[in-house]
N, CA, C and O atoms as a DFTB+ gen file, in Angstrom:
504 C
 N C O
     1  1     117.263     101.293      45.662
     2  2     117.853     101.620      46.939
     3  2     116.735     101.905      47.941
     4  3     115.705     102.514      47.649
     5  1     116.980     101.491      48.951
     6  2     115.836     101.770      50.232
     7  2     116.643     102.557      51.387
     8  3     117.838     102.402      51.639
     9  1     115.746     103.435      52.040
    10  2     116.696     103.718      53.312
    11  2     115.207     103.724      54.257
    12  3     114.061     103.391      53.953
    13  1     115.861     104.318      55.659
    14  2     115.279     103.990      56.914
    15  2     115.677     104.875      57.804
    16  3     116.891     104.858      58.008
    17  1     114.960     105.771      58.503
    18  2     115.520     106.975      59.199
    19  2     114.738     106.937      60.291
    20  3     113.547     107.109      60.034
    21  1     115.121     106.698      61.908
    22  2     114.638     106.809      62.938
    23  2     115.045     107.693      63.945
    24  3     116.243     107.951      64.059
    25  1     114.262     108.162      64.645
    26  2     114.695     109.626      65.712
    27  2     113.363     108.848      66.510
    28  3     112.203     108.488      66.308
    29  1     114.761     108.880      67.890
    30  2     114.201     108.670      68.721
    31  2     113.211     110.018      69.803
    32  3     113.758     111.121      69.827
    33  1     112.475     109.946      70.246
    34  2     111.463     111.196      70.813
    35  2     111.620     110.588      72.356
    36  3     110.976     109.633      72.789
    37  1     112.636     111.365      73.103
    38  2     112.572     111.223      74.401
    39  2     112.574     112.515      75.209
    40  3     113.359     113.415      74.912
    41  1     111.752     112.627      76.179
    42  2     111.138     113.861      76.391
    43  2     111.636     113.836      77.755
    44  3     111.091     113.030      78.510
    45  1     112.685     114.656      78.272
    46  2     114.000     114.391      79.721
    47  2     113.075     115.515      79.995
    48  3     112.913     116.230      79.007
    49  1     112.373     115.904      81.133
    50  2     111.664     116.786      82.176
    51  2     112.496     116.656      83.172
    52  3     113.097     115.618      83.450
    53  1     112.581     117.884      83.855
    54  2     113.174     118.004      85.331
    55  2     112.637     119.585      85.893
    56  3     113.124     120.631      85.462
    57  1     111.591     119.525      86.887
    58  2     111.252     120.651      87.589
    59  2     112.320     120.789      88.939
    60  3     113.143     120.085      89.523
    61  1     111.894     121.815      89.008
    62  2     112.436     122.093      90.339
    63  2     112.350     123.626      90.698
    64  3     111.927     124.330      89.781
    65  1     112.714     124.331      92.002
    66  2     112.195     125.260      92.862
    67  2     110.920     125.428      92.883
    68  3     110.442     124.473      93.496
    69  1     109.916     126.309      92.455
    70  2     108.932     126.353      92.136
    71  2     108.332     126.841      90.296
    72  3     108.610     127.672      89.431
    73  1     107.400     125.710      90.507
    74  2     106.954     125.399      88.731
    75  2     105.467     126.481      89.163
    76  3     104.665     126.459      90.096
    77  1     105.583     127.062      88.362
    78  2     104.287     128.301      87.890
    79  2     103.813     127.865      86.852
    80  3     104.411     127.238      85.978
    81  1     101.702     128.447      86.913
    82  2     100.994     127.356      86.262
    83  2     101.593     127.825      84.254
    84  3     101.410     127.185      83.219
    85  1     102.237     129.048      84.472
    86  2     102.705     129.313      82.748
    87  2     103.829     128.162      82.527
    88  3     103.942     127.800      81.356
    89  1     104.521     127.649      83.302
    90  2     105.754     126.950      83.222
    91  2     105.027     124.862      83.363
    92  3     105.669     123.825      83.197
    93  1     104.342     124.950      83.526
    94  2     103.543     123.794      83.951
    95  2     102.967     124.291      82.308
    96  3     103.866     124.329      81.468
    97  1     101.966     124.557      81.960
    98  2     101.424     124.745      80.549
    99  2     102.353     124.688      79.807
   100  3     102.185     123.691      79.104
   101  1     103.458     125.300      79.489
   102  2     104.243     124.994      78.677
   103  2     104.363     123.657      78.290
   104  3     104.040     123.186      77.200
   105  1     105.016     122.869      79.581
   106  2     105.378     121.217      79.564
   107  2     104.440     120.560      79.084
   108  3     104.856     119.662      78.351
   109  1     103.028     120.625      79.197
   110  2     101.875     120.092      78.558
   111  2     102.248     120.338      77.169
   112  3     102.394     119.401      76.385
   113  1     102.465     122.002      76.706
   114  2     102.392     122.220      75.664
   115  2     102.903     121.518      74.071
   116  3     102.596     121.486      72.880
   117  1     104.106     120.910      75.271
   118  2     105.470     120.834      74.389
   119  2     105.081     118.900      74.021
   120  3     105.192     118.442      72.884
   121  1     104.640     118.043      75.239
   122  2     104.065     117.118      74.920
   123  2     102.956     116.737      74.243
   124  3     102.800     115.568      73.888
   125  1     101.757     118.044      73.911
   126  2     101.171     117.703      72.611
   127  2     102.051     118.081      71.493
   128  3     101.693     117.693      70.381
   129  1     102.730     118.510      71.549
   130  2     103.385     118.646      70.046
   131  2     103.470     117.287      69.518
   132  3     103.537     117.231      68.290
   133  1     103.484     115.979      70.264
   134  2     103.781     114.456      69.980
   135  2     102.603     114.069      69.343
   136  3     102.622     113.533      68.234
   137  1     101.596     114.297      69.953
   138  2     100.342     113.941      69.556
   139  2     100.251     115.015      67.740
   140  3     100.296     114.493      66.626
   141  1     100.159     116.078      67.947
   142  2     100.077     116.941      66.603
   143  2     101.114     116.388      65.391
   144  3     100.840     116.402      64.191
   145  1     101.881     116.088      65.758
   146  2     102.927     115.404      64.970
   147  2     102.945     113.874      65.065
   148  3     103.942     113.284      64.649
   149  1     101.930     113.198      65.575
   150  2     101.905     111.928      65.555
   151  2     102.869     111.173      65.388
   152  3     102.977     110.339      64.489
   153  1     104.003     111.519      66.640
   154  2     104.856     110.357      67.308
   155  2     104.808     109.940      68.217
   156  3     104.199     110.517      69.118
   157  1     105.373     108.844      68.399
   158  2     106.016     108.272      69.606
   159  2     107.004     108.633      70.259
   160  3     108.161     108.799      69.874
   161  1     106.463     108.787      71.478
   162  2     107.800     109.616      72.457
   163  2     107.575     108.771      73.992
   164  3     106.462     108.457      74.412
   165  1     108.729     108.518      74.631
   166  2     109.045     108.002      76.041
   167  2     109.095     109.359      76.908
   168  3     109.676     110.364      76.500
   169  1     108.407     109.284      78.184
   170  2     108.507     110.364      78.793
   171  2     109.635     110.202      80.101
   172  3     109.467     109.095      80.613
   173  1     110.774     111.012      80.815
   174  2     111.504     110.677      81.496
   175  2     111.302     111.869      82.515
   176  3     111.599     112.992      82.107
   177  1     110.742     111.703      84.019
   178  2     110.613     112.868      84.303
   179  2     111.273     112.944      85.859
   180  3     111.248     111.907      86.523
   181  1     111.782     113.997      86.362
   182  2     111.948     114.586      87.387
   183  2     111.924     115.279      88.482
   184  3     112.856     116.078      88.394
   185  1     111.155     115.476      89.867
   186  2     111.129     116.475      90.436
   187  2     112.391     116.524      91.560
   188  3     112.822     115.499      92.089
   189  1     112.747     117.445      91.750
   190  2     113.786     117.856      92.374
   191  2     113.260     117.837      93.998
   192  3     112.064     118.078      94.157
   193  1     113.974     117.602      95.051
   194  2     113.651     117.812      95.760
   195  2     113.534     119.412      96.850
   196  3     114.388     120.270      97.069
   197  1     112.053     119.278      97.354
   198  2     111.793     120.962      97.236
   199  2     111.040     121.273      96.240
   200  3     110.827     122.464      96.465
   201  1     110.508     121.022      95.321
   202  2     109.735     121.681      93.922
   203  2     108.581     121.960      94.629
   204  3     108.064     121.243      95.487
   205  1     108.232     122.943      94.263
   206  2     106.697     123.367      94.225
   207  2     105.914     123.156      93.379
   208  3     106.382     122.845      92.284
   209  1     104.685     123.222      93.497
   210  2     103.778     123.507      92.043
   211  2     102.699     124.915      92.397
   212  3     102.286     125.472      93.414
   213  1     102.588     125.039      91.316
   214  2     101.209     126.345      91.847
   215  2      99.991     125.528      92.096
   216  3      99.791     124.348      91.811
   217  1      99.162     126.454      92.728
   218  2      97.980     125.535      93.461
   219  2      97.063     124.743      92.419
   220  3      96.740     123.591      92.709
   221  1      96.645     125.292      91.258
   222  2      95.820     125.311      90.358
   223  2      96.310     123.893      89.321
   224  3      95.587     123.209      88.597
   225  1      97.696     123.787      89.557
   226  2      98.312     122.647      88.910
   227  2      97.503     121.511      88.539
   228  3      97.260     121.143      87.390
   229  1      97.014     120.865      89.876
   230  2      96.119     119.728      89.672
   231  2      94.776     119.121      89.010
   232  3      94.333     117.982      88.865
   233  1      94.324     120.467      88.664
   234  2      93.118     121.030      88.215
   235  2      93.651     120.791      86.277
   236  3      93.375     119.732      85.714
   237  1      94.312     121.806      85.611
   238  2      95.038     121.640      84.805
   239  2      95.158     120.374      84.254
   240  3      94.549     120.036      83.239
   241  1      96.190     119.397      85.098
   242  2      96.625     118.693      84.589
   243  2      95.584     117.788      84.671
   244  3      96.016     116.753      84.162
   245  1      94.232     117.587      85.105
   246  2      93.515     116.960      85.173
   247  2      92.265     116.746      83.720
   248  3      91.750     115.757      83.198
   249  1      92.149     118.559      83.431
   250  2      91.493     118.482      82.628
   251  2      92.263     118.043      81.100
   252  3      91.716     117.425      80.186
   253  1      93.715     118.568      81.130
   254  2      94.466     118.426      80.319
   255  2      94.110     116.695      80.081
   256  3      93.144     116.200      79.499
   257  1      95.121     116.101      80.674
   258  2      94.763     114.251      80.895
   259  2      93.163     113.973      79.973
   260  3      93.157     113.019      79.195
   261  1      91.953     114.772      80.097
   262  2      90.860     113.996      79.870
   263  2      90.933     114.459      78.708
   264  3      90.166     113.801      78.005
   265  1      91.491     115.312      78.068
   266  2      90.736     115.783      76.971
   267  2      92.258     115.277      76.070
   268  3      92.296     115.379      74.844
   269  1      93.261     114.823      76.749
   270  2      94.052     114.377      75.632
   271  2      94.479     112.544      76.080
   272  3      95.363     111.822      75.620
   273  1      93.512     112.289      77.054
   274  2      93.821     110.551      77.405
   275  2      93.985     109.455      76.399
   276  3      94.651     108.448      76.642
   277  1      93.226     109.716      75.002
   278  2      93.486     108.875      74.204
   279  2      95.034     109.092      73.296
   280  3      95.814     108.185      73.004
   281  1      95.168     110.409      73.005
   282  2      96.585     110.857      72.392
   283  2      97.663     109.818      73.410
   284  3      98.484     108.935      73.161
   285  1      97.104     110.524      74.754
   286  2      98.462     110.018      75.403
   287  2      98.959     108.731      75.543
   288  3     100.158     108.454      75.566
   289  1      97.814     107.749      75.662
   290  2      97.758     106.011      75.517
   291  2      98.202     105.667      74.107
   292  3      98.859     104.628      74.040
   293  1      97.967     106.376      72.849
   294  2      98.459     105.957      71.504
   295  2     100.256     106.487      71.343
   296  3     101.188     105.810      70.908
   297  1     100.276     107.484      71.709
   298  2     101.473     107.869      70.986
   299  2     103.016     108.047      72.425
   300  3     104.195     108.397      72.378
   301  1     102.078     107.576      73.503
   302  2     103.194     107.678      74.517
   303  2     103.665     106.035      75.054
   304  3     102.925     105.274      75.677
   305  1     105.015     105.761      74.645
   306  2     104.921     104.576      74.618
   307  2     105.828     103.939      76.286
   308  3     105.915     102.796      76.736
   309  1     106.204     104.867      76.659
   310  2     106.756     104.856      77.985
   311  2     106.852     105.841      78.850
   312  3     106.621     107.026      78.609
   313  1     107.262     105.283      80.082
   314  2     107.034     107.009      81.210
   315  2     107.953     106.411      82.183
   316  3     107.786     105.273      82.622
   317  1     108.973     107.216      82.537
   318  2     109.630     106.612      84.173
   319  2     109.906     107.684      84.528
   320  3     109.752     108.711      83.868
   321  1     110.496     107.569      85.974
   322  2     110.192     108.686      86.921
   323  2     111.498     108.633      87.547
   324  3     111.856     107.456      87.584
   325  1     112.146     109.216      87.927
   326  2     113.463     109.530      88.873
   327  2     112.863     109.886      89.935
   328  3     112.141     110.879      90.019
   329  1     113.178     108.902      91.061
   330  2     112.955     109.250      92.246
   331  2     113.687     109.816      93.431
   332  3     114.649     109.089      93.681
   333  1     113.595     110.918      94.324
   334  2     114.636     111.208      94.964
   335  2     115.356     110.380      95.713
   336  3     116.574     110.509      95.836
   337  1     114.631     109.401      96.313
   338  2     115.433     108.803      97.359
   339  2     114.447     107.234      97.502
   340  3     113.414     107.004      96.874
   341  1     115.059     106.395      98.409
   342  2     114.018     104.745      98.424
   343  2     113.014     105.046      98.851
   344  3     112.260     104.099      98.628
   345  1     112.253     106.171      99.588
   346  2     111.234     106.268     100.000
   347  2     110.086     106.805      98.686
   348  3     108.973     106.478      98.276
   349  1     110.824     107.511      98.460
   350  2     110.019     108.054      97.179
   351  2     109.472     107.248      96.034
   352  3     108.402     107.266      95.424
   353  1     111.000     106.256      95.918
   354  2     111.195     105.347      94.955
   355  2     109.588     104.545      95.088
   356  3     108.746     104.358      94.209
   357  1     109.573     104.191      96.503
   358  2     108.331     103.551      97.140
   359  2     107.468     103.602      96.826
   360  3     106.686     102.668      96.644
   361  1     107.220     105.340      96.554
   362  2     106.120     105.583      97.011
   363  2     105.306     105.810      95.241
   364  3     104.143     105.765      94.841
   365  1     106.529     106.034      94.640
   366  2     106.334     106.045      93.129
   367  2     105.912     104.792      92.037
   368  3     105.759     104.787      90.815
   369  1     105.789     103.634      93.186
   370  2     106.415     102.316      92.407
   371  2     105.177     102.204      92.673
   372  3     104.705     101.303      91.978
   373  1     104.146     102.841      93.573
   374  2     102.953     101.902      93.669
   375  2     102.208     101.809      92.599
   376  3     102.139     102.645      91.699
   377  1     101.173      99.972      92.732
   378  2     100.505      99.568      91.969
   379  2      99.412     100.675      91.125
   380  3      99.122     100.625      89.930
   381  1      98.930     101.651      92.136
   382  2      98.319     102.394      91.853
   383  2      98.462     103.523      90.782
   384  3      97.520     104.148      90.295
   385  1      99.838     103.693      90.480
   386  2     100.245     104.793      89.800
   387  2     100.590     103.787      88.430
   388  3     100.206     104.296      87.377
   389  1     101.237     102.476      88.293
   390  2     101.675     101.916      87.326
   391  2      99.640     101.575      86.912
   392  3      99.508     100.954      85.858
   393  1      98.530     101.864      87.500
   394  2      97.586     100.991      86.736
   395  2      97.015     102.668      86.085
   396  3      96.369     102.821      85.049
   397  1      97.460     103.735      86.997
   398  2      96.551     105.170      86.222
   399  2      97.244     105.717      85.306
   400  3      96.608     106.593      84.719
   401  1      98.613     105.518      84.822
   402  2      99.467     105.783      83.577
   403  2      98.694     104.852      82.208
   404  3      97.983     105.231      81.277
   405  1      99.171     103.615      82.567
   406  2      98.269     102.673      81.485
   407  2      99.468     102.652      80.411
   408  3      99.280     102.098      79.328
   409  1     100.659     103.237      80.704
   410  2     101.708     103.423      79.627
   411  2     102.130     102.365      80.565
   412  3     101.716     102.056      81.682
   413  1     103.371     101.740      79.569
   414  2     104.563     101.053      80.422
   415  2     105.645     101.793      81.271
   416  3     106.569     102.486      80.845
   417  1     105.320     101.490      82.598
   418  2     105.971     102.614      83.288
   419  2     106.832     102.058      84.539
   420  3     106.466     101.100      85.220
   421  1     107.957     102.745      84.737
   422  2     109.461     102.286      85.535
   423  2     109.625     103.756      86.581
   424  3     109.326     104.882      86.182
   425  1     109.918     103.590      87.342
   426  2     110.709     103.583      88.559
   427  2     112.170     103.470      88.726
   428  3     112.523     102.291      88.764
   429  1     113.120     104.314      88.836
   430  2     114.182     104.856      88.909
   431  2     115.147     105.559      90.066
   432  3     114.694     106.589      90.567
   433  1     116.038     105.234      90.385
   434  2     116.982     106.351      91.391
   435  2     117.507     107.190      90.680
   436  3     117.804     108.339      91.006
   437  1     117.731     106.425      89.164
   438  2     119.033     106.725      88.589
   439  2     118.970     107.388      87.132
   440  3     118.503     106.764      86.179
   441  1     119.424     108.574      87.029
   442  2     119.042     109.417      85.316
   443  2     119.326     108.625      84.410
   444  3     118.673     108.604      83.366
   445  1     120.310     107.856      84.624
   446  2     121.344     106.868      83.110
   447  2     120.442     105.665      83.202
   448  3     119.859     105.387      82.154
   449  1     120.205     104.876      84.269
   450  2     119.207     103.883      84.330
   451  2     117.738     104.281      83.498
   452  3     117.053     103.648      82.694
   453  1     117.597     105.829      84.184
   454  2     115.949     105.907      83.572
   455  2     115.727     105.955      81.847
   456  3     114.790     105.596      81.133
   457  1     117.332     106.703      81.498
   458  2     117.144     107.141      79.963
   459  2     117.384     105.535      79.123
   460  3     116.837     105.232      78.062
   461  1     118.386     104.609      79.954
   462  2     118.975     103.789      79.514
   463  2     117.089     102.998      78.879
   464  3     116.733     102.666      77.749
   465  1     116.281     102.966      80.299
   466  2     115.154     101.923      79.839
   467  2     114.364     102.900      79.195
   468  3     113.222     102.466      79.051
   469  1     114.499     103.990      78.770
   470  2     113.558     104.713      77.703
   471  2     113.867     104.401      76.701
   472  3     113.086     103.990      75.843
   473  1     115.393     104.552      76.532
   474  2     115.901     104.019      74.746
   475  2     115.410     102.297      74.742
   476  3     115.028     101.638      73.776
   477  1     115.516     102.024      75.651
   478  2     114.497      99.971      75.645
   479  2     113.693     100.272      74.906
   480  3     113.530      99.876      73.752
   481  1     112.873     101.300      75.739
   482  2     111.059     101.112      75.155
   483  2     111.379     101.449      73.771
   484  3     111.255     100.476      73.027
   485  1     111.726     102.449      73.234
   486  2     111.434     102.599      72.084
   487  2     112.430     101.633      71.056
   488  3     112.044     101.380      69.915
   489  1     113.667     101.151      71.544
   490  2     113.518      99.749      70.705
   491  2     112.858      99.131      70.714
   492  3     112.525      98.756      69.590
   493  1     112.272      98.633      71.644
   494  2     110.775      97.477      71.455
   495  2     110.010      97.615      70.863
   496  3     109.316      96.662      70.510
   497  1     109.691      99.298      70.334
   498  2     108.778      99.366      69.299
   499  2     108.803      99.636      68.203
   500  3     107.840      99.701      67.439
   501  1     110.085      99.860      67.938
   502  2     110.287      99.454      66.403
   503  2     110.691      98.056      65.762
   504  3     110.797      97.944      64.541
């Protein structure tokens, strides 16, 4: 007898009012758990319109990114973004952002659209 057991790892983010840098660390936190556990996970993320970040955010997530860039290219096999509105959509879609992910990455209005092409990606890779 053989069996086969798959769980999908989709990681639904949604900030909003203001994100504090403990609440920002966390979210990092929770996405190395993928890497420590060496899966594959699609990332689906959200900002609300109005979100803040704390100032220091960028800094963070910067050093975070370098010191885990290879985890994130191996074990992250997709990323899309919910955008608030067509402008955003716009502004999210640029070339620039689909070449500094390096994941396969989508552009969204829509939550059911975004989750719909996350469950894609990770059929495609099995």
């Amino acid at each position: 007898m053989s069996y086969t057991s798959t769980s999908i790892q989709i990681k639904d983010m949604r900030f909003s009012a203001h994100v504090s840098v403990a609440e920002f660390e966390r979210w990092l936190a929770e996405v190395e758990q993928f890497f420590l556990l060496k899966q594959n996970f699609v990332l689906v993320m959200t900002t609300e319109i109005g979100t803040t970040f704390a100032d220091e955010y960028r800094q963070i997530q910067a050093a975070w990114y370098k010191r885990y860039k290879a985890d994130f290219f191996k074990y992250c096999i997709g990323l899309v973004r919910i955008a608030q509105d067509q402008k955003d959509q716009q502004r999210l879609n640029a070339p620039a952002l689909h070449a500094a992910w390096r994941v396969p990455y989508y552009v969204s209005l829509e939550h059911s659209d975004a989750l719909q092409w996350a469950v894609q990606r990770w059929i495609c890779k099995i």
